[in-house]
Amino acid sequence: MTSLTPNQRRVFDVLLKADASLGAYAILKKTGFRGATQVYRALERLVDLGLARKLESLNAYIAVSAESQSTPSAFAICDHCGHIHEVVEAQEIKQLHECLAQLNFKVERTVVEFHGACSMCSDHSHEAKESPTYTKLKQG
Ligand SMILES: [Zn+2]
């Protein structure tokens, strides 16, 4: 892994352990850093390195899988429980990138986020089972 500063490492660890995406303030609380600037600097670097992604629609961050670091990915965000499913190697996004390349458009950043209900939340027979994690996964 690319060398990370202790601050970046700490923020990355917090993101890795999180069940859901985290806003900068939640990360600040979990890391115990003195100021938000440290968090934002670390996040910026982690995003640059491809280790984390900003979910624009939530204004929150998540750690991303190793496979998605070099390939465009999409995120399916459950608005009910906060679960985020990362769609790695989405062929359609790749095709869009190829289309844009033909137009000589250089893609620097791709944001593909879907909002809805995950399989657990759309399947009402699981309602009783999943209630314990319901509040835990809410946005901080
Ligand atoms: Zn859900």
Coordinates of N, CA and C and ligand atoms in Angstrom, one line a residue:
M1 N 0.8 -1.2 0.0 CA 0.0 0.0 0.0 C 0.9 1.3 0.0
T2 N 0.4 2.3 -0.7 CA 1.1 3.5 -0.7 C 1.2 4.0 0.7
S3 N 2.4 4.7 1.0 CA 2.6 5.1 2.3 C 1.6 6.2 2.7
L4 N 1.1 6.0 3.9 CA 0.1 7.0 4.4 C 0.7 7.6 5.6
T5 N 0.4 8.9 5.9 CA 0.8 9.5 7.1 C 0.0 8.9 8.2
P6 N 0.4 9.0 9.5 CA -0.4 8.5 10.6 C -1.8 9.0 10.6
N7 N -2.0 10.3 10.3 CA -3.4 10.9 10.2 C -4.2 10.2 9.1
Q8 N -3.6 10.0 7.9 CA -4.3 9.4 6.8 C -4.7 7.9 7.2
R9 N -3.7 7.3 7.8 CA -3.9 5.9 8.2 C -5.1 5.8 9.2
R10 N -5.2 6.7 10.1 CA -6.2 6.7 11.1 C -7.6 6.9 10.5
V11 N -7.7 7.9 9.6 CA -8.9 8.2 8.9 C -9.3 7.0 8.1
F12 N -8.4 6.4 7.4 CA -8.7 5.2 6.5 C -9.2 4.0 7.4
D13 N -8.6 3.8 8.6 CA -9.0 2.7 9.5 C -10.4 3.0 9.9
V14 N -10.8 4.2 10.2 CA -12.1 4.6 10.6 C -13.1 4.2 9.5
L15 N -12.7 4.6 8.3 CA -13.6 4.3 7.1 C -13.8 2.8 6.9
L16 N -12.7 2.1 7.1 CA -12.7 0.6 6.8 C -13.6 -0.1 7.8
K17 N -13.6 0.4 9.1 CA -14.4 -0.2 10.1 C -15.9 0.2 10.1
A18 N -16.2 1.3 9.4 CA -17.5 1.8 9.4 C -18.5 0.9 8.6
D19 N -19.7 0.8 9.1 CA -20.7 0.0 8.4 C -21.4 0.8 7.3
A20 N -21.3 2.1 7.4 CA -21.9 2.9 6.5 C -21.0 4.1 6.1
S21 N -21.4 4.9 5.2 CA -20.6 6.1 4.9 C -20.5 7.0 6.1
L22 N -19.4 7.8 6.1 CA -19.3 8.7 7.2 C -19.1 10.1 6.8
G23 N -19.7 11.0 7.4 CA -19.5 12.4 7.1 C -18.2 12.9 7.8
A24 N -17.7 14.0 7.4 CA -16.4 14.5 8.0 C -16.5 14.7 9.5
Y25 N -17.7 15.1 10.0 CA -17.8 15.3 11.4 C -17.8 14.0 12.2
A26 N -18.4 13.0 11.6 CA -18.4 11.7 12.3 C -17.0 11.1 12.3
I27 N -16.2 11.4 11.2 CA -14.9 10.9 11.2 C -14.0 11.7 12.2
L28 N -14.3 13.0 12.3 CA -13.6 13.8 13.3 C -13.8 13.2 14.7
K29 N -15.0 12.9 15.0 CA -15.3 12.3 16.4 C -14.6 11.0 16.6
K30 N -14.6 10.2 15.6 CA -14.0 8.8 15.7 C -12.5 8.8 15.8
T31 N -11.9 9.8 15.1 CA -10.4 9.9 15.1 C -9.9 10.6 16.3
G32 N -10.8 11.5 16.8 CA -10.3 12.3 18.0 C -9.4 13.4 17.6
F33 N -9.3 13.7 16.3 CA -8.4 14.8 15.8 C -9.0 16.1 16.4
R34 N -8.0 17.1 16.5 CA -8.4 18.4 17.1 C -9.3 19.2 16.2
G35 N -9.0 19.2 14.9 CA -9.8 20.0 14.0 C -10.2 19.3 12.7
A36 N -11.2 19.8 12.1 CA -11.8 19.2 10.9 C -10.8 19.3 9.7
T37 N -9.9 20.3 9.8 CA -8.9 20.5 8.7 C -8.0 19.2 8.5
Q38 N -7.6 18.6 9.6 CA -6.8 17.4 9.6 C -7.6 16.3 8.9
V39 N -8.9 16.2 9.2 CA -9.8 15.2 8.6 C -9.9 15.4 7.1
Y40 N -10.2 16.7 6.7 CA -10.4 17.0 5.3 C -9.1 16.7 4.5
R41 N -7.9 17.1 5.1 CA -6.7 16.9 4.4 C -6.4 15.4 4.2
A42 N -6.7 14.6 5.2 CA -6.5 13.2 5.1 C -7.4 12.6 4.1
L43 N -8.7 13.0 4.1 CA -9.7 12.5 3.2 C -9.3 12.8 1.7
E44 N -8.9 14.0 1.5 CA -8.5 14.5 0.2 C -7.4 13.6 -0.4
R45 N -6.4 13.3 0.5 CA -5.3 12.4 0.0 C -5.8 11.0 -0.2
L46 N -6.7 10.5 0.6 CA -7.2 9.1 0.5 C -8.0 9.0 -0.8
V47 N -8.8 10.1 -1.1 CA -9.6 10.1 -2.4 C -8.6 10.1 -3.6
D48 N -7.6 11.0 -3.5 CA -6.6 11.1 -4.5 C -5.9 9.7 -4.8
L49 N -5.7 9.0 -3.7 CA -5.0 7.7 -3.9 C -6.0 6.6 -4.3
G50 N -7.3 6.9 -4.3 CA -8.2 5.9 -4.8 C -8.6 5.0 -3.6
L51 N -8.3 5.3 -2.4 CA -8.6 4.4 -1.3 C -10.0 4.7 -0.7
A52 N -10.4 5.9 -1.0 CA -11.7 6.3 -0.5 C -12.5 7.1 -1.5
R53 N -13.8 7.1 -1.4 CA -14.6 7.8 -2.4 C -15.5 8.7 -1.6
K54 N -15.8 9.9 -2.2 CA -16.8 10.8 -1.6 C -18.1 10.4 -2.3
L55 N -19.2 10.2 -1.5 CA -20.5 10.0 -2.0 C -21.1 11.4 -2.0
E56 N -21.2 11.9 -3.2 CA -21.6 13.3 -3.4 C -23.0 13.6 -2.8
S57 N -23.9 12.6 -3.1 CA -25.3 12.9 -2.7 C -25.5 12.8 -1.2
L58 N -24.5 12.2 -0.5 CA -24.6 12.1 0.9 C -23.7 13.0 1.6
N59 N -22.7 13.6 0.9 CA -21.6 14.4 1.4 C -20.9 13.6 2.5
A60 N -20.6 12.3 2.2 CA -20.0 11.4 3.1 C -19.0 10.6 2.4
Y61 N -18.1 9.9 3.2 CA -17.0 9.1 2.6 C -17.1 7.7 2.9
I62 N -16.6 6.8 2.0 CA -16.4 5.4 2.3 C -15.1 4.9 1.8
A63 N -14.6 3.9 2.4 CA -13.4 3.2 1.9 C -13.9 2.3 0.7
V64 N -13.1 2.2 -0.3 CA -13.5 1.4 -1.5 C -12.6 0.2 -1.6
S65 N -13.2 -0.8 -2.2 CA -12.4 -2.1 -2.4 C -11.3 -1.9 -3.3
A66 N -10.3 -2.7 -3.2 CA -9.1 -2.7 -4.0 C -9.4 -2.7 -5.5
E67 N -10.4 -3.6 -5.9 CA -10.7 -3.7 -7.3 C -11.2 -2.4 -7.9
S68 N -11.9 -1.7 -7.1 CA -12.6 -0.5 -7.7 C -11.6 0.7 -7.8
Q69 N -10.4 0.5 -7.3 CA -9.5 1.7 -7.3 C -9.1 2.2 -8.7
S70 N -9.1 1.2 -9.6 CA -8.7 1.6 -10.9 C -9.8 1.6 -11.9
T71 N -10.9 1.0 -11.5 CA -12.1 0.9 -12.4 C -13.2 1.8 -11.9
P72 N -14.0 2.3 -12.8 CA -15.2 3.1 -12.3 C -16.2 2.2 -11.6
S73 N -16.7 2.7 -10.5 CA -17.7 1.9 -9.9 C -18.9 2.8 -9.6
A74 N -20.0 2.1 -9.3 CA -21.3 2.8 -9.0 C -21.7 2.4 -7.6
F75 N -22.4 3.3 -6.9 CA -22.9 3.0 -5.6 C -24.4 3.0 -5.5
A76 N -24.9 1.9 -4.9 CA -26.3 1.8 -4.6 C -26.5 2.1 -3.1
I77 N -27.2 3.2 -2.8 CA -27.3 3.6 -1.5 C -28.7 3.4 -1.0
C78 N -28.9 2.6 0.1 CA -30.2 2.3 0.7 C -30.6 3.5 1.6
D79 N -31.6 4.2 1.3 CA -32.1 5.3 2.0 C -32.8 4.9 3.3
H80 N -33.0 3.6 3.5 CA -33.7 3.1 4.7 C -32.8 2.7 5.8
C81 N -31.7 2.0 5.4 CA -30.8 1.5 6.5 C -29.4 2.1 6.3
G82 N -29.2 2.8 5.2 CA -27.9 3.4 5.0 C -26.8 2.4 4.4
H83 N -27.3 1.2 4.1 CA -26.3 0.3 3.5 C -25.9 0.8 2.1
I84 N -24.6 0.6 1.8 CA -24.1 1.1 0.5 C -23.5 -0.1 -0.2
H85 N -24.0 -0.4 -1.3 CA -23.5 -1.5 -2.1 C -22.6 -0.9 -3.3
E86 N -21.4 -1.4 -3.3 CA -20.5 -0.9 -4.3 C -20.5 -1.8 -5.5
V87 N -20.9 -1.3 -6.7 CA -20.9 -2.1 -7.9 C -19.6 -1.9 -8.6
V88 N -18.7 -2.9 -8.5 CA -17.4 -2.8 -9.1 C -17.5 -3.3 -10.6
E89 N -16.7 -2.7 -11.4 CA -16.7 -3.1 -12.8 C -18.0 -3.0 -13.5
A90 N -18.7 -2.0 -13.3 CA -20.0 -1.8 -14.0 C -19.8 -1.6 -15.5
Q91 N -20.2 -2.6 -16.2 CA -19.9 -2.5 -17.7 C -20.5 -1.3 -18.4
E92 N -21.7 -0.9 -17.9 CA -22.3 0.3 -18.6 C -21.5 1.5 -18.4
I93 N -20.9 1.6 -17.2 CA -20.1 2.8 -16.9 C -18.9 2.8 -17.8
K94 N -18.3 1.6 -17.9 CA -17.1 1.5 -18.8 C -17.5 1.9 -20.2
Q95 N -18.7 1.5 -20.7 CA -19.1 1.8 -22.0 C -19.2 3.3 -22.2
L96 N -19.8 3.9 -21.1 CA -20.0 5.4 -21.2 C -18.6 6.1 -21.3
H97 N -17.6 5.5 -20.5 CA -16.3 6.1 -20.5 C -15.7 6.0 -21.9
E98 N -16.0 4.9 -22.6 CA -15.5 4.7 -23.9 C -16.1 5.6 -24.9
C99 N -17.4 5.8 -24.7 CA -18.1 6.8 -25.6 C -17.5 8.2 -25.4
L100 N -17.2 8.6 -24.1 CA -16.7 9.9 -23.9 C -15.3 10.0 -24.4
A101 N -14.5 8.9 -24.4 CA -13.2 8.9 -24.9 C -13.2 9.2 -26.4
Q102 N -14.2 8.6 -27.1 CA -14.3 8.9 -28.5 C -14.7 10.3 -28.8
L103 N -15.3 11.0 -27.9 CA -15.6 12.4 -28.0 C -14.4 13.3 -27.5
N104 N -13.3 12.6 -27.2 CA -12.1 13.3 -26.7 C -12.3 14.0 -25.4
F105 N -13.3 13.4 -24.7 CA -13.5 13.9 -23.3 C -12.8 13.1 -22.3
K106 N -11.9 13.8 -21.6 CA -11.1 13.1 -20.6 C -11.9 13.1 -19.2
V107 N -12.3 11.9 -18.8 CA -13.0 11.8 -17.5 C -12.0 11.8 -16.4
E108 N -12.2 12.7 -15.5 CA -11.3 12.8 -14.3 C -12.0 12.3 -13.1
R109 N -13.3 12.3 -13.1 CA -14.0 11.8 -11.9 C -15.4 11.3 -12.3
T110 N -15.8 10.2 -11.8 CA -17.1 9.7 -12.1 C -17.9 9.5 -10.8
V111 N -19.1 10.0 -10.9 CA -20.0 9.9 -9.7 C -21.3 9.2 -10.2
V112 N -21.5 8.0 -9.7 CA -22.7 7.3 -10.1 C -23.3 6.8 -8.8
E113 N -24.4 7.4 -8.4 CA -25.0 7.0 -7.1 C -26.5 6.7 -7.3
F114 N -26.9 5.6 -6.9 CA -28.4 5.3 -6.9 C -28.9 5.3 -5.5
H115 N -30.1 5.8 -5.4 CA -30.8 5.8 -4.1 C -32.0 4.9 -4.1
G116 N -32.3 4.2 -3.1 CA -33.5 3.3 -3.1 C -33.5 2.5 -1.8
A117 N -34.1 1.3 -2.0 CA -34.2 0.3 -0.9 C -33.3 -0.9 -1.2
C118 N -32.5 -1.3 -0.3 CA -31.7 -2.5 -0.5 C -32.6 -3.8 -0.4
S119 N -32.0 -4.9 -0.7 CA -32.8 -6.1 -0.7 C -33.4 -6.4 0.7
M120 N -32.7 -6.1 1.7 CA -33.2 -6.3 3.1 C -34.4 -5.4 3.4
C121 N -34.3 -4.2 2.9 CA -35.3 -3.2 3.2 C -36.6 -3.3 2.3
S122 N -36.3 -3.8 1.1 CA -37.5 -4.0 0.2 C -38.2 -5.3 0.5
D123 N -37.5 -6.2 1.2 CA -38.2 -7.5 1.5 C -38.7 -7.4 2.9
H124 N -40.1 -7.2 3.0 CA -40.7 -6.9 4.3 C -40.7 -8.1 5.2
S125 N -40.4 -9.3 4.7 CA -40.4 -10.5 5.6 C -39.2 -10.4 6.5
H126 N -38.2 -9.6 6.2 CA -37.0 -9.5 7.0 C -37.1 -8.4 8.0
E127 N -38.2 -7.7 8.1 CA -38.3 -6.5 8.9 C -37.9 -6.7 10.3
A128 N -38.4 -7.8 11.0 CA -38.2 -8.0 12.4 C -36.7 -8.3 12.6
K129 N -36.1 -9.1 11.7 CA -34.7 -9.5 11.8 C -33.8 -8.3 11.7
E130 N -34.0 -7.4 10.9 CA -33.0 -6.3 10.6 C -33.2 -5.1 11.6
S131 N -34.2 -5.1 12.3 CA -34.4 -3.9 13.1 C -33.3 -3.5 14.1
P132 N -32.5 -4.5 14.6 CA -31.5 -4.1 15.6 C -30.4 -3.3 14.9
T133 N -30.1 -3.5 13.6 CA -29.1 -2.7 12.9 C -29.6 -1.5 12.3
Y134 N -30.9 -1.3 12.3 CA -31.5 -0.2 11.6 C -31.0 1.2 12.0
T135 N -30.9 1.4 13.3 CA -30.4 2.7 13.8 C -28.9 2.8 13.7
K136 N -28.3 1.7 13.8 CA -26.8 1.7 13.9 C -26.2 2.2 12.5
L137 N -26.9 1.9 11.4 CA -26.4 2.3 10.1 C -26.8 3.7 9.7
K138 N -27.6 4.4 10.5 CA -28.0 5.7 10.1 C -26.8 6.6 9.9
Q139 N -27.0 7.6 9.1 CA -25.9 8.6 8.9 C -25.5 9.3 10.2
G140 N -24.2 9.5 10.4 CA -23.8 10.2 11.6 C -23.8 11.7 11.4
Ligands
ZN1 ZN -31.6 -1.1 3.4

